[in-house]
Coordinates of C-alpha atoms in Angstrom, one line a residue:
Chain A
M1 CA -17.9 19.5 -15.3
S2 CA -16.6 21.6 -12.4
D3 CA -14.9 18.6 -10.8
R4 CA -12.5 18.1 -13.6
G5 CA -9.9 20.4 -12.2
L6 CA -10.1 18.7 -8.9
I7 CA -9.7 15.2 -10.3
V8 CA -6.8 16.2 -12.6
G9 CA -5.2 18.0 -9.6
G10 CA -5.6 14.9 -7.4
L11 CA -4.1 12.6 -10.2
V12 CA -1.1 14.9 -10.7
L13 CA -0.5 15.0 -6.9
F14 CA -0.7 11.2 -6.8
L15 CA 1.7 10.8 -9.7
A16 CA 4.1 13.3 -8.1
L17 CA 4.0 11.3 -4.8
V18 CA 4.5 7.9 -6.6
T19 CA 7.5 9.2 -8.5
L20 CA 9.0 10.9 -5.5
P21 CA 12.2 8.8 -5.5
L22 CA 12.9 9.9 -9.1
W23 CA 13.0 13.7 -8.4
F24 CA 14.2 13.4 -4.8
N25 CA 17.3 11.7 -5.9
V26 CA 17.9 14.1 -8.8
A27 CA 17.6 17.0 -6.3
A28 CA 20.0 15.3 -3.9
G29 CA 22.4 14.3 -6.6
T30 CA 22.3 10.6 -5.6
T31 CA 24.0 7.9 -7.6
S32 CA 23.9 4.2 -7.2
K33 CA 27.4 4.2 -5.7
L34 CA 28.0 1.9 -2.7
P35 CA 29.2 3.4 0.6
E36 CA 33.0 3.1 1.1
L37 CA 34.3 1.2 4.1
T38 CA 37.7 1.1 5.7
L39 CA 38.4 -2.6 5.8
P40 CA 41.0 -4.2 8.1
E41 CA 43.8 -6.4 6.8
G42 CA 43.4 -10.2 6.7
K43 CA 40.4 -12.5 6.7
D44 CA 37.4 -12.5 9.1
P45 CA 37.6 -15.6 11.3
F46 CA 33.8 -15.8 11.7
G47 CA 32.6 -16.0 8.1
T48 CA 32.8 -14.9 4.6
A49 CA 32.2 -11.2 3.6
E50 CA 29.0 -12.3 2.0
Y51 CA 27.7 -14.0 5.1
M52 CA 28.8 -11.1 7.3
R53 CA 27.0 -8.5 5.1
A54 CA 23.8 -10.4 5.3
S55 CA 23.9 -12.0 8.8
H56 CA 26.3 -10.2 11.1
M57 CA 23.4 -9.1 13.3
D58 CA 22.3 -12.7 13.6
L59 CA 25.8 -13.8 14.7
L60 CA 25.9 -11.0 17.3
M61 CA 22.5 -11.9 18.7
T62 CA 23.5 -15.6 18.9
W63 CA 26.7 -14.6 20.7
R64 CA 24.8 -12.4 23.1
D65 CA 22.3 -15.2 23.9
E66 CA 25.1 -17.7 24.4
V67 CA 27.1 -15.5 26.7
V68 CA 24.2 -14.1 28.7
R69 CA 22.2 -17.3 29.1
N70 CA 24.7 -20.1 28.8
Q71 CA 27.9 -18.5 29.9
E72 CA 29.6 -19.6 26.8
R73 CA 32.0 -16.8 26.5
T74 CA 34.5 -18.0 23.9
V75 CA 34.3 -19.1 20.3
V76 CA 36.7 -20.9 18.0
G77 CA 37.1 -19.0 14.8
L78 CA 37.6 -20.5 11.3
D79 CA 41.3 -19.9 11.7
G80 CA 41.4 -22.2 14.8
K81 CA 42.1 -19.5 17.3
T82 CA 39.9 -18.9 20.3
Y83 CA 38.1 -15.5 20.6
A84 CA 36.1 -13.9 23.2
K85 CA 32.4 -13.3 22.2
S86 CA 32.7 -9.6 22.4
L87 CA 31.6 -6.8 20.1
T88 CA 34.0 -4.2 21.6
G89 CA 36.8 -6.6 22.4
T90 CA 36.8 -8.8 19.3
C91 CA 34.9 -7.3 16.4
L92 CA 36.0 -3.8 17.0
A93 CA 39.6 -4.8 17.7
C94 CA 40.1 -5.1 13.9
H95 CA 37.3 -3.0 12.6
V96 CA 38.7 -0.1 14.4
N97 CA 36.5 2.8 13.3
R98 CA 32.8 2.6 13.9
A99 CA 32.2 5.7 11.9
T100 CA 33.9 4.5 8.7
F101 CA 32.8 0.9 9.0
C102 CA 29.6 0.2 10.9
D103 CA 27.9 3.5 10.4
R104 CA 28.5 3.8 6.6
C105 CA 26.2 0.9 5.7
H106 CA 23.8 1.4 8.6
D107 CA 23.2 5.0 7.5
Y108 CA 23.0 3.9 3.9
A109 CA 20.3 1.4 4.7
A110 CA 18.7 3.5 7.4
V111 CA 19.3 0.9 10.1
K112 CA 19.6 2.1 13.7
P113 CA 21.1 -0.8 15.7
T114 CA 20.8 -0.5 19.5
C115 CA 24.3 -1.8 20.0
W116 CA 25.8 1.5 21.0
E117 CA 23.2 2.2 23.7
C118 CA 25.3 -0.1 26.0
H119 CA 28.5 -1.0 24.2
L120 CA 31.3 1.5 24.2
E121 CA 33.0 2.5 21.0
P122 CA 36.7 2.0 21.5
R123 CA 38.5 5.2 20.8
P124 CA 41.9 5.4 19.2
V125 CA 43.3 7.3 22.2
Q126 CA 42.4 4.4 24.6
R127 CA 43.9 1.9 22.3
A128 CA 47.2 3.8 22.1
A129 CA 47.3 4.0 25.9
Q130 CA 47.0 0.2 26.2
Chain B
M1 CA -11.2 -23.9 -8.6
N2 CA -10.7 -20.1 -8.3
V3 CA -8.6 -20.6 -5.2
L4 CA -6.3 -23.3 -6.7
G5 CA -6.1 -21.5 -10.0
S6 CA -5.0 -18.2 -8.6
L7 CA -2.7 -19.9 -6.1
A8 CA -1.1 -21.8 -9.0
V9 CA -0.7 -18.7 -11.1
A10 CA 0.8 -16.7 -8.2
S11 CA 3.2 -19.6 -7.3
L12 CA 4.2 -19.9 -11.0
L13 CA 5.0 -16.2 -11.0
A14 CA 7.0 -16.5 -7.8
G15 CA 8.9 -19.4 -9.3
L16 CA 9.5 -17.4 -12.4
G17 CA 11.0 -14.6 -10.3
F18 CA 13.2 -17.2 -8.5
V19 CA 14.5 -18.6 -11.8
G20 CA 15.0 -15.1 -13.2
G21 CA 17.1 -14.2 -10.1
Q22 CA 19.3 -17.2 -10.5
A23 CA 19.9 -17.3 -14.3
A24 CA 22.6 -14.8 -15.1
G25 CA 21.2 -14.1 -18.5
L26 CA 17.7 -13.3 -17.1
R27 CA 18.8 -11.0 -14.3
P28 CA 18.8 -7.8 -16.4
V29 CA 15.3 -8.7 -17.6
F30 CA 14.0 -9.3 -14.1
G31 CA 16.0 -6.7 -12.4
T32 CA 15.7 -3.8 -14.8
L33 CA 13.4 -4.3 -17.8
I34 CA 10.4 -5.8 -16.1
P35 CA 10.4 -3.3 -13.1
Y36 CA 10.6 -0.4 -15.5
A37 CA 7.9 -1.8 -17.8
A38 CA 5.6 -2.5 -14.8
F39 CA 6.1 0.9 -13.3
V40 CA 5.3 2.7 -16.6
T41 CA 2.2 0.4 -17.0
F42 CA 1.1 1.3 -13.5
L43 CA 1.4 5.1 -14.1
L44 CA -0.2 5.1 -17.5
G45 CA -2.9 2.6 -16.5
V46 CA -3.9 4.4 -13.4
S47 CA -4.0 7.8 -15.2
Y48 CA -6.0 6.3 -18.0
R49 CA -8.6 4.8 -15.7
I50 CA -8.9 8.0 -13.7
L51 CA -9.3 10.1 -16.8
V52 CA -12.0 7.8 -18.2
W53 CA -13.8 8.0 -14.9
M54 CA -13.5 11.7 -14.9
R55 CA -15.3 11.9 -18.2
S56 CA -18.3 9.9 -17.1
P57 CA -21.2 12.2 -16.5
V58 CA -22.7 12.6 -13.1
P59 CA -25.7 14.9 -13.7
F60 CA -27.6 14.2 -10.5
R61 CA -26.8 13.9 -6.9
I62 CA -26.9 10.2 -5.9
P63 CA -25.3 10.0 -2.4
T64 CA -26.3 7.1 -0.2
T65 CA -28.1 8.8 2.6
C66 CA -27.8 7.2 6.0
G67 CA -29.2 10.0 8.1
Q68 CA -31.6 12.9 8.3
Q69 CA -31.1 15.3 5.4
K70 CA -30.9 19.0 6.0
S71 CA -34.4 20.5 5.8
L72 CA -36.0 22.8 8.3
P73 CA -33.7 24.6 10.8
W74 CA -35.4 22.9 13.8
I75 CA -34.9 19.4 12.5
K76 CA -31.5 18.1 13.4
S77 CA -29.7 17.0 10.3
S78 CA -26.9 14.4 10.0
R79 CA -24.0 16.3 8.6
L80 CA -21.7 13.3 8.0
E81 CA -24.3 10.6 7.1
N82 CA -26.2 13.0 4.8
P83 CA -23.9 15.9 4.0
S84 CA -25.4 19.0 2.4
S85 CA -22.2 21.0 2.1
T86 CA -18.7 20.5 0.7
L87 CA -17.3 20.5 4.2
G88 CA -19.6 17.7 5.2
V89 CA -18.6 15.8 2.1
I90 CA -14.9 16.2 2.9
G91 CA -15.5 14.9 6.4
R92 CA -17.5 12.0 5.1
M93 CA -14.8 11.1 2.5
A94 CA -12.0 11.5 5.1
L95 CA -13.7 9.0 7.4
E96 CA -14.5 6.7 4.5
I97 CA -11.0 6.6 3.2
G98 CA -9.2 6.7 6.6
L99 CA -11.5 4.5 8.7
F100 CA -13.7 2.6 6.2
R101 CA -16.9 3.9 7.8
S102 CA -19.3 2.1 5.4
L103 CA -17.6 -1.2 6.0
F104 CA -18.2 -0.7 9.7
R105 CA -21.9 -1.0 9.0
D106 CA -21.5 -4.5 7.7
T107 CA -24.1 -6.9 9.0
R108 CA -24.5 -10.6 9.4
V109 CA -27.6 -12.6 8.5
E110 CA -28.2 -16.0 10.0
L111 CA -31.0 -18.5 9.8
R112 CA -31.7 -19.7 13.3
E113 CA -33.9 -22.4 14.8
G114 CA -37.5 -21.8 14.2
P115 CA -36.8 -21.0 11.3
R116 CA -36.0 -17.4 12.3
L117 CA -33.9 -14.9 10.5
A118 CA -31.4 -13.1 12.7
Y119 CA -29.4 -10.1 12.0
G120 CA -26.2 -9.1 13.8
E121 CA -23.2 -6.9 13.7
A122 CA -20.1 -8.0 11.7
R123 CA -17.0 -6.0 12.5
L124 CA -14.3 -8.4 11.7
L125 CA -14.1 -7.6 8.0
W126 CA -13.8 -3.9 8.9
L127 CA -11.1 -4.6 11.4
G128 CA -9.1 -6.9 9.1
A129 CA -9.4 -4.4 6.1
L130 CA -8.4 -1.5 8.3
L131 CA -5.4 -3.3 9.8
F132 CA -4.3 -4.5 6.3
H133 CA -4.6 -1.2 4.6
W134 CA -2.8 0.9 7.3
S135 CA -0.1 -1.7 7.7
L136 CA 0.5 -1.7 3.9
L137 CA 0.7 2.1 3.9
F138 CA 3.4 2.0 6.7
V139 CA 5.3 -0.8 4.9
V140 CA 5.3 1.1 1.6
L141 CA 6.5 4.3 3.4
R142 CA 9.2 2.4 5.2
H143 CA 10.4 1.1 1.9
L144 CA 11.4 4.6 1.0
R145 CA 14.7 3.9 2.8
F146 CA 15.7 1.8 -0.2
F147 CA 14.7 4.5 -2.7
L148 CA 15.9 7.7 -1.2
E149 CA 19.5 8.7 -0.4
P150 CA 20.1 10.4 2.0
V151 CA 17.2 8.8 3.9
P152 CA 14.8 11.5 5.2
A153 CA 14.3 11.7 9.0
V154 CA 10.6 10.9 8.6
V155 CA 11.4 7.4 7.3
N156 CA 13.8 6.8 10.2
V157 CA 11.1 7.8 12.6
L158 CA 8.6 5.5 11.0
A159 CA 11.0 2.6 11.2
S160 CA 11.9 3.2 14.8
V161 CA 8.2 3.5 15.8
D162 CA 7.5 0.3 13.8
S163 CA 10.2 -1.6 15.6
F164 CA 9.1 -0.3 18.9
F165 CA 9.2 -3.7 20.7
Q166 CA 12.9 -4.2 19.9
V167 CA 12.5 -7.9 19.3
G168 CA 15.7 -9.3 17.9
A169 CA 18.0 -7.9 15.2
P170 CA 17.0 -6.7 12.7
G171 CA 14.2 -5.4 14.8
L172 CA 10.8 -7.0 14.3
Y173 CA 8.4 -4.6 12.6
V174 CA 4.9 -4.6 14.0
T175 CA 3.4 -3.8 10.6
D176 CA 5.0 -7.0 9.1
V177 CA 3.1 -9.1 11.6
V178 CA -0.1 -7.2 11.3
L179 CA 0.0 -7.1 7.5
T180 CA 0.5 -10.8 7.1
G181 CA -2.1 -11.6 9.8
A182 CA -4.7 -9.4 8.3
L183 CA -4.0 -10.7 4.8
G184 CA -4.3 -14.2 6.2
Y185 CA -7.7 -13.4 7.8
L186 CA -9.0 -11.8 4.6
L187 CA -8.0 -14.9 2.7
L188 CA -9.5 -17.3 5.3
R189 CA -12.7 -15.3 5.3
R190 CA -13.1 -16.1 1.6
L191 CA -12.3 -19.7 2.1
V192 CA -14.3 -20.5 5.3
N193 CA -17.5 -18.5 4.9
P194 CA -19.6 -20.4 2.3
Q195 CA -21.5 -17.4 1.1
V196 CA -18.4 -15.3 0.6
R197 CA -16.6 -18.2 -1.0
Y198 CA -19.5 -18.6 -3.5
I199 CA -19.1 -15.0 -4.7
S200 CA -15.3 -15.0 -4.7
L201 CA -13.7 -14.8 -8.1
F202 CA -10.3 -15.6 -9.4
A203 CA -9.3 -12.0 -9.2
D204 CA -10.2 -11.8 -5.6
Y205 CA -7.9 -14.6 -4.6
F206 CA -5.2 -13.6 -7.1
A207 CA -4.7 -10.1 -5.5
L208 CA -4.6 -11.7 -2.0
F209 CA -2.0 -14.3 -3.1
L210 CA 0.1 -11.7 -4.9
L211 CA 0.2 -9.5 -1.8
L212 CA 0.8 -12.5 0.5
G213 CA 3.7 -13.6 -1.8
I214 CA 5.2 -10.1 -1.6
A215 CA 4.8 -9.9 2.1
V216 CA 6.1 -13.4 2.9
S217 CA 9.1 -13.0 0.6
G218 CA 9.9 -9.7 2.2
I219 CA 9.6 -11.1 5.7
L220 CA 11.8 -14.1 4.8
M221 CA 14.5 -11.7 3.4
R222 CA 14.5 -9.7 6.5
Y223 CA 14.3 -12.3 9.3
V224 CA 15.1 -15.7 7.9
V225 CA 17.0 -16.0 4.7
R226 CA 18.9 -12.7 5.1
I227 CA 20.0 -10.8 2.1
D228 CA 22.6 -8.1 1.6
T229 CA 20.4 -5.1 2.3
V230 CA 23.0 -2.6 1.0
A231 CA 23.1 -4.4 -2.4
A232 CA 19.3 -4.4 -2.5
K233 CA 19.4 -0.6 -1.9
Q234 CA 22.0 -0.2 -4.6
L235 CA 19.7 -2.0 -7.1
A236 CA 16.7 0.1 -6.1
L237 CA 18.7 3.4 -6.3
G238 CA 20.1 2.3 -9.7
L239 CA 16.5 1.9 -10.9
V240 CA 15.2 5.2 -9.7
T241 CA 18.3 7.2 -10.8
F242 CA 18.0 5.6 -14.3
S243 CA 21.5 4.1 -14.0
P244 CA 20.5 0.4 -13.3
V245 CA 23.0 -1.8 -11.6
L246 CA 22.7 -5.5 -10.9
P247 CA 24.7 -6.4 -7.8
E248 CA 25.9 -10.0 -7.9
K249 CA 25.1 -10.6 -4.2
V250 CA 21.4 -10.0 -4.2
G251 CA 19.7 -13.4 -3.6
P252 CA 17.0 -15.0 -5.7
L253 CA 14.4 -14.3 -3.0
F254 CA 14.9 -10.7 -3.7
F255 CA 14.0 -11.3 -7.3
V256 CA 10.8 -13.1 -6.2
H257 CA 9.9 -10.1 -4.2
L258 CA 10.7 -7.7 -7.0
F259 CA 9.0 -9.7 -9.7
L260 CA 5.8 -10.2 -7.7
L261 CA 5.7 -6.5 -7.0
S262 CA 6.2 -5.8 -10.7
V263 CA 3.3 -8.1 -11.5
L264 CA 1.2 -6.4 -8.9
A265 CA 2.0 -2.9 -10.2
A266 CA 1.3 -3.9 -13.8
Y267 CA -1.9 -5.7 -12.9
F268 CA -3.1 -2.9 -10.6
P269 CA -4.8 -0.6 -13.2
F270 CA -6.7 -3.5 -14.7
S271 CA -8.0 -5.0 -11.5
K272 CA -10.2 -4.3 -8.5
L273 CA -7.2 -2.8 -6.8
M274 CA -8.1 0.4 -8.7
H275 CA -10.5 1.0 -5.8
M276 CA -7.5 3.1 -4.5
G277 CA -8.4 5.8 -7.0
G278 CA -12.0 4.8 -7.3
V279 CA -12.9 5.5 -3.7
F280 CA -12.3 9.2 -4.3
L281 CA -14.6 9.2 -7.3
S282 CA -17.6 7.3 -5.9
P283 CA -20.6 9.5 -6.6
T284 CA -22.5 7.8 -3.8
R285 CA -20.0 9.2 -1.3
N286 CA -18.5 12.3 -2.7
L287 CA -21.7 14.2 -3.6
A288 CA -23.5 16.5 -1.2
N289 CA -27.2 15.8 -0.9
T290 CA -28.6 19.0 -2.4
S291 CA -31.2 17.3 -4.5
R292 CA -34.0 19.3 -2.7
M293 CA -32.1 22.6 -2.2
R294 CA -31.1 23.0 -5.8
R295 CA -32.7 21.9 -9.0
H296 CA -30.2 19.7 -10.9
I297 CA -31.0 19.7 -14.6
N298 CA -29.4 17.1 -16.8
P299 CA -27.1 19.2 -19.0
W300 CA -27.5 17.1 -22.1
N301 CA -31.3 16.9 -22.1
S302 CA -32.3 17.2 -25.7
P303 CA -35.0 19.8 -26.4
V304 CA -38.3 17.9 -26.7
K305 CA -40.8 19.1 -29.3
V306 CA -44.2 19.6 -27.6
H307 CA -47.6 20.4 -29.0
T308 CA -49.7 22.0 -26.3
Y309 CA -53.5 21.9 -26.2
E310 CA -53.7 25.6 -26.9
E311 CA -51.7 25.2 -30.1
W312 CA -53.9 22.3 -31.1
E313 CA -57.0 24.3 -30.5
D314 CA -55.7 27.2 -32.5
E315 CA -54.9 24.8 -35.3
F316 CA -58.4 23.2 -35.5
R317 CA -60.5 26.1 -34.2
D318 CA -62.7 26.4 -37.2
K319 CA -63.4 22.7 -37.4
I320 CA -64.2 22.4 -33.7
K321 CA -66.5 25.4 -33.9
A322 CA -68.2 24.0 -37.0
A323 CA -68.8 20.7 -35.1
G324 CA -70.3 22.6 -32.2
L325 CA -67.8 21.4 -29.7
P326 CA -66.9 23.5 -26.7
L327 CA -63.7 25.6 -26.9
E328 CA -61.4 26.7 -24.1
K329 CA -60.8 30.1 -25.8
E330 CA -63.6 31.5 -27.9

């Protein structure tokens, strides 16, 4: 039949598309290594690493709503200290570098958070001046 | 019975995935062995089905004709409904596969007061099917972010278009909502409409429940019971680079998702889901209507031995003549 070439060609194309991750990652030299983060000293006062990895965005959104809608601007951390509910002022005070902390995982998981459209990224120069 | 049976089987499978994700001894089985086995089954099964279909003979042109066929130049022919050229067939197939044109023609029959039989349009099934299939395509393409590193820009664009409404964080994907809604409609349609319910089989419900299970577990993982996405990607990348890793932190819900997907992939070649490949090979759609332009001869017609009147007359000429009967050829 004259259609055989067409059908086999279509099947081969389909198989090539379905197995795309296999050869794409071979070509890109990808391994299953996790992205490396620069972590600050000490413990996070707002939750375990496990909780933070999965739900930090939920925490930030909850803070945002509480600050913007209820004017609840402070939070008591697990260590008993009071913190301002602030991404730039609190979170990024310890997690100094956005590029080697936030972005590493966000790029890895192809997440594009809208945080940085408004929030400023504290630069090391500014910090030194303070 | 079909509904409850398939729901029970799908729930059992989901439970199995949950247990497999929790028991440390079973995690390599559910996280590595079963996904690989399912993927291989999917590839081999789909190829086998297509190759079997490829070998089935299609000697004659049997397209469904829904319009005027090409005849005399002054009679307007319907190029898409009754294509006579390859180009027309390509157009017809593209509209069929991309927009489900034949489903758009669905009709509804009702017995009204009188009694009087009434026919009407039925577009809901078309709409539901279209929304479901396109959403599923988007969802599958979006999932490439877990399987490719570095993530191509196309996938990022897809994700940002999909989370256009910027509801919450992680951003709500429109396709997640549409996919689940459409699946829910397709399921309800089978349950509510008595005629459709009567002809619905176990396999019809099972595919829907499996897909719903996968969709709901995925949505839960993203918006409700959040999981460590980075660990999930590490597992996925481990699988596709043939160096499987089993991160400790991936929750059991992830294993429900993965196991149901594995079941779907392994079940795919043996089920009605093969319409994905089959739609390309439907002779009622992909053949040009050239039945009257060209003579299509069945290629395996066996030669029939015939004995014509002339031959018969030659054989018995003497006897016919002796009996005084008329002859065609003296």
